[in-house]
Tab-separated table of C-alpha atoms and ligand atoms in Angstrom:
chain	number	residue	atom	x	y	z
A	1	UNK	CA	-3.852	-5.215	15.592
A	2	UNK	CA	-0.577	-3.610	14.879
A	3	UNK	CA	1.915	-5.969	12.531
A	4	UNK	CA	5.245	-4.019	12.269
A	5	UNK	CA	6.625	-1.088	13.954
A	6	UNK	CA	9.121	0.945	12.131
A	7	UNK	CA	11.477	3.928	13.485
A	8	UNK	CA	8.692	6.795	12.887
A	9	UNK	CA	5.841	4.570	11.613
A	10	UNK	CA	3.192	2.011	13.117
A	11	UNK	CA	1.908	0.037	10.798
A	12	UNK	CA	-1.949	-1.639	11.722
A	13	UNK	CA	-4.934	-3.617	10.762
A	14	UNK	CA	-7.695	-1.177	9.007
A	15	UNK	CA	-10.722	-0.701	11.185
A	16	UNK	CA	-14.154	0.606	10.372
A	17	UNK	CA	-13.646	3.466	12.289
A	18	UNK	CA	-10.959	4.226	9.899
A	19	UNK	CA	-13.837	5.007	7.478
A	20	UNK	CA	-13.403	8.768	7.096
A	21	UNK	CA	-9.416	8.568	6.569
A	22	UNK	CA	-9.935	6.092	4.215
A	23	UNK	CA	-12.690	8.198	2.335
A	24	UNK	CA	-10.250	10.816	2.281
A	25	UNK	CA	-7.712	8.540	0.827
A	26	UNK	CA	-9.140	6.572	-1.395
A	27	UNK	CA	-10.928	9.629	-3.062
A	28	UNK	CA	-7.678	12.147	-3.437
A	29	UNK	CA	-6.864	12.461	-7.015
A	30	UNK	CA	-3.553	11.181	-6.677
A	31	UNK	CA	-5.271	7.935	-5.421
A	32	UNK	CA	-7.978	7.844	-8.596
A	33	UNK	CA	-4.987	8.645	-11.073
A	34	UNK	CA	-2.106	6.364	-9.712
A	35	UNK	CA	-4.233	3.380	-8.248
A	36	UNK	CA	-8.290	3.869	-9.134
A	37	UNK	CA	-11.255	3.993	-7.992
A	38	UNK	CA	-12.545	1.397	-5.492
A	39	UNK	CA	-16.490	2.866	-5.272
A	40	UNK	CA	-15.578	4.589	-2.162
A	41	UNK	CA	-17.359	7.979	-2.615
A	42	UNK	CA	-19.116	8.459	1.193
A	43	UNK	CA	-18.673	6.726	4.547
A	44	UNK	CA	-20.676	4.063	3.896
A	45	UNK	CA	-18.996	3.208	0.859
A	46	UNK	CA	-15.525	3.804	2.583
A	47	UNK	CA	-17.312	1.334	5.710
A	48	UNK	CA	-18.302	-1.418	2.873
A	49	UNK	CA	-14.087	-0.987	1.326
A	50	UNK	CA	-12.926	-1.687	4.641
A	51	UNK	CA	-15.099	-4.649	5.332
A	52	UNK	CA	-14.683	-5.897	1.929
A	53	UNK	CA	-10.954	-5.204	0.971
A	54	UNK	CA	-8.395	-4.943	3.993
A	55	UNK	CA	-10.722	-6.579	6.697
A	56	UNK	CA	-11.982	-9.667	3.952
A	57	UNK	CA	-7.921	-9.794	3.352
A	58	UNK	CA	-6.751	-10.224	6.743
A	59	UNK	CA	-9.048	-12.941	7.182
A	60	UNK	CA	-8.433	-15.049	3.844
A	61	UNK	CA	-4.496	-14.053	3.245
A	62	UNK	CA	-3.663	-13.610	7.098
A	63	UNK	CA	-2.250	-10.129	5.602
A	64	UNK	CA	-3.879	-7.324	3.403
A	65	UNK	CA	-3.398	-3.152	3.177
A	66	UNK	CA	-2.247	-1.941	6.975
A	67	UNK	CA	-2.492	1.666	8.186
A	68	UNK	CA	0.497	3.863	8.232
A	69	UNK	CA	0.500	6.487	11.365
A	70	UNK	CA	2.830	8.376	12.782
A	71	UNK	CA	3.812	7.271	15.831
A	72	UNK	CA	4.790	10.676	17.186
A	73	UNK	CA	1.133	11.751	16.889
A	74	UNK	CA	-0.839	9.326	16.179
A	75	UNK	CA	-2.189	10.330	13.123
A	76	UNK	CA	-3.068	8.290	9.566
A	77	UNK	CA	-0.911	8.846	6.955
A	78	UNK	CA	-1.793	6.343	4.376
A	79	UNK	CA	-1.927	2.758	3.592
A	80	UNK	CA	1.305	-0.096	3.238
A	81	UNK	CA	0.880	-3.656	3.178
A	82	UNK	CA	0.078	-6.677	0.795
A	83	UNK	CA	-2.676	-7.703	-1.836
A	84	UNK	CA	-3.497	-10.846	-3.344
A	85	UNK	CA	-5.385	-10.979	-6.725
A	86	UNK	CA	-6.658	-13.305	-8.637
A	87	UNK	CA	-4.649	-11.874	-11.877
A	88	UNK	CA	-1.472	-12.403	-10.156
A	89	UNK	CA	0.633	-15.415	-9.413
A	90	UNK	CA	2.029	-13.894	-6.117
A	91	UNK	CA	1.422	-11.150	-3.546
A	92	UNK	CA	1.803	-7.650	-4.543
A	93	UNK	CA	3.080	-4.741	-2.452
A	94	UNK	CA	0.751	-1.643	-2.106
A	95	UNK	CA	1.032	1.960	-1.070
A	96	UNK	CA	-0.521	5.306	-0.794
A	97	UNK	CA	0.062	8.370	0.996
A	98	UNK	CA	-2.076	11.565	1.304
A	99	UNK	CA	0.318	14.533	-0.715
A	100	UNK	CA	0.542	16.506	2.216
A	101	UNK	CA	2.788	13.775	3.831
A	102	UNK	CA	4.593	12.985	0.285
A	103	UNK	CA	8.510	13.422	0.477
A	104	UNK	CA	9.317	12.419	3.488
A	105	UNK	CA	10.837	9.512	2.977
A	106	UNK	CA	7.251	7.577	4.637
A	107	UNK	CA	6.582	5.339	1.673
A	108	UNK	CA	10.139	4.116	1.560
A	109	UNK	CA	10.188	3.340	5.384
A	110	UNK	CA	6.417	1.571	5.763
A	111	UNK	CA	7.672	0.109	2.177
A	112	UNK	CA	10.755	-1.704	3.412
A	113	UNK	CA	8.874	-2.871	6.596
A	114	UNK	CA	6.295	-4.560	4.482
A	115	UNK	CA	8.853	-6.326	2.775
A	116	UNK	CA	10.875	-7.616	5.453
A	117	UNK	CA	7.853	-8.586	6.804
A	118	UNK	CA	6.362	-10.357	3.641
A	119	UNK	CA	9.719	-12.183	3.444
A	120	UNK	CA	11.284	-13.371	6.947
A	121	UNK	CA	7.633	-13.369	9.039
A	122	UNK	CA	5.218	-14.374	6.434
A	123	UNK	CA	8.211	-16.316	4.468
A	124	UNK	CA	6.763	-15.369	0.858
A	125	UNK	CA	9.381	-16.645	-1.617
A	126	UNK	CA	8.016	-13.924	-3.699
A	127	UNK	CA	7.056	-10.477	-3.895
A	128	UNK	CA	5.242	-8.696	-7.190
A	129	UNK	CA	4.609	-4.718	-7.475
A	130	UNK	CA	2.334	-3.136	-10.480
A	131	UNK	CA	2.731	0.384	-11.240
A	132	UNK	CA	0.777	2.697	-13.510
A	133	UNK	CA	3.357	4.286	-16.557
A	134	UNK	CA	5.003	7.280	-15.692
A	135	UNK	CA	4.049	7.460	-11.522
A	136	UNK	CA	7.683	8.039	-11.075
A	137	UNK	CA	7.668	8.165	-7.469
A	138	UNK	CA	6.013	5.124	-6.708
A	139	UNK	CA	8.873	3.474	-9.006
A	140	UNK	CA	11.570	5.342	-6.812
A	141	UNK	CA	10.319	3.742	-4.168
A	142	UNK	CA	10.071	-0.050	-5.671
A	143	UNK	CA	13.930	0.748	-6.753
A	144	UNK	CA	14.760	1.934	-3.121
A	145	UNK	CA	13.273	-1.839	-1.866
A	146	UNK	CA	14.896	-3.363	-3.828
A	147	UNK	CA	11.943	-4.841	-6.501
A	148	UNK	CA	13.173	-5.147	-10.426
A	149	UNK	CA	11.290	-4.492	-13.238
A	150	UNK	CA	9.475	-7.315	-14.887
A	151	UNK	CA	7.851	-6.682	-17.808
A	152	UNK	CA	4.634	-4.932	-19.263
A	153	UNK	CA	1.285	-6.624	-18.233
A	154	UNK	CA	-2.481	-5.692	-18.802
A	155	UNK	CA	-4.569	-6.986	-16.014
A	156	UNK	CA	-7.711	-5.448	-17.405
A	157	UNK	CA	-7.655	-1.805	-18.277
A	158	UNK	CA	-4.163	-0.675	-18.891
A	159	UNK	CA	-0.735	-1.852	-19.349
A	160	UNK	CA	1.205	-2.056	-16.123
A	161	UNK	CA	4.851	-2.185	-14.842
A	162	UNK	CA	5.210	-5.263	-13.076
A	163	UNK	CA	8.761	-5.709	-10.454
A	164	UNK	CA	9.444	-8.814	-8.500
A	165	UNK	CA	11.779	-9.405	-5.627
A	166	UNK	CA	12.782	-13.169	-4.995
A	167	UNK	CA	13.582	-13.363	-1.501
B	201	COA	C1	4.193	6.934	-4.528
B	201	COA	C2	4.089	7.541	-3.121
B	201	COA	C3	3.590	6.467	-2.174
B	201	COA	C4	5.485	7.995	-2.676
B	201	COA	O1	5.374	8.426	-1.322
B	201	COA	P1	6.470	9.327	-0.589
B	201	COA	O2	6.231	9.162	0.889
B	201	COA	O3	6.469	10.678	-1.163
B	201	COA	O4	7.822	8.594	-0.984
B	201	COA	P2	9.218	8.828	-0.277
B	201	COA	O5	9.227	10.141	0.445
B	201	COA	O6	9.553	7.585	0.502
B	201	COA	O7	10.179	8.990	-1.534
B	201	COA	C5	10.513	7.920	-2.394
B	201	COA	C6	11.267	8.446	-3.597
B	201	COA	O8	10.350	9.049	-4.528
B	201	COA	C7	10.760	10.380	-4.809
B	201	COA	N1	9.549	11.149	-5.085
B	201	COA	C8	8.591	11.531	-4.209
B	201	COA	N2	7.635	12.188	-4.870
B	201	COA	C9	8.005	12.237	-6.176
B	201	COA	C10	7.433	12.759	-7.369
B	201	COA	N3	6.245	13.391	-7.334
B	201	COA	N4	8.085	12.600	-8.550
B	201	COA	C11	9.260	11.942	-8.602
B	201	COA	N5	9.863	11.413	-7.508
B	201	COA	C12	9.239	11.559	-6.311
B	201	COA	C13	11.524	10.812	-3.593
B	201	COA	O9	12.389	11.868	-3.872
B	201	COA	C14	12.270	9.534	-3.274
B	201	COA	O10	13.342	9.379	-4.176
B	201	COA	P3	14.834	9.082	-3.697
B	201	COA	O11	14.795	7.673	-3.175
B	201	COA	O12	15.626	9.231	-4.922
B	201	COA	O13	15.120	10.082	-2.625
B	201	COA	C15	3.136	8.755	-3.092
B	201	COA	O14	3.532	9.647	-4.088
B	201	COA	C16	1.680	8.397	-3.286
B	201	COA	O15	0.970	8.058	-2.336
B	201	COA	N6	1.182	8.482	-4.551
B	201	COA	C17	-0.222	8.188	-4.852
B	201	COA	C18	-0.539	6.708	-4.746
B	201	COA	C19	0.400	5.847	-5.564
B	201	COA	O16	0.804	6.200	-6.637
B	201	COA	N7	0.732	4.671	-5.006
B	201	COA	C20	1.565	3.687	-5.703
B	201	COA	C21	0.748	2.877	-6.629
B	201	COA	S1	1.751	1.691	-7.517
């Protein structure tokens, strides 16, 4: 259940009872705007994401999105972890964080866990990020782990920033 452990953060596998922070999540504005909208609009729906996205990702990929929570307290701050797409020829790195836990240096930290982890314990040679123009903190953070800008691709509905890491 949990995969990495951090100095303030535990990072786990989704669960369904995870359904109302991830309904929360998933339908904050800065989620819709920066990310989009994964048909999660009620706890059912949020159930069916879980099932569906994280939980059908563990299973095929042996990783997938993980939970960020404090470890102080306990409680869910957002999402870290890895996603593999069809429209991409390696793993990409994913991450949101409700805004009332922005700017504390959280992304960064469950960020550069993820990676480590993506590189020495999964041993990906490669790791891809793709971030809407103009969410300058989410490119802050790709600097901070060390990713490089790529080039401009369209994977469907609007250009993206894509970085790479080589490990
Ligand atoms: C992107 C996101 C994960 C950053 O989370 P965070 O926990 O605030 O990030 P951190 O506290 O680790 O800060 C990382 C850097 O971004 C900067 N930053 C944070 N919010 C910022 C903002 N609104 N505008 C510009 N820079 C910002 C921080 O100052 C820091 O910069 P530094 O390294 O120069 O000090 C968060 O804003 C978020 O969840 N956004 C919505 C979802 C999203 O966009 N996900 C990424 C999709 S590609």
């Amino acid at each position: 259940m949990q995969i990495i452990e951090t100095e303030r953060l535990r990072l786990r596998e989704i669960v369904e009872n995870d359904a109302p922070f991830i309904l929360e999540l998933l339908t904050d504005p800065s989620f819709l705007e920066n990310i989009g909208d994964r048909g999660v609009s009620d706890l059912a729906s949020a159930v069916h994401y879980v099932r569906n996205g994280p939980r059908a990702s563990y299973a095929r990929h042996g990783y997938g999105l993980w939970l960020v929570e404090l470890k102080e307290t306990g409680e869910a701050l957002g999402m870290s972890g890895l996603v593999r797409r069809d429209t991409l020829p390696a793993p990409d790195i994913g991450y949101a964080f409700l805004p009332r836990y922005w700017s504390k240096g959280y992304a960064v930290e469950a960020c550069t866990a993820v990676r480590d982890h993506a590189i020495r314990t999964l041993g990906l040679p490669r790791l891809l990020a793709i971030v809407s123009p103009g969410n300058e903190a989410s490119v802050k953070v790709l600097a901070r782990i060390g990713l490089h800008f790529q080039a401009i691709v369209n994977l469907g509905e609007e250009d993206l920033q894509l970085f790479a890491l080589d490990a």
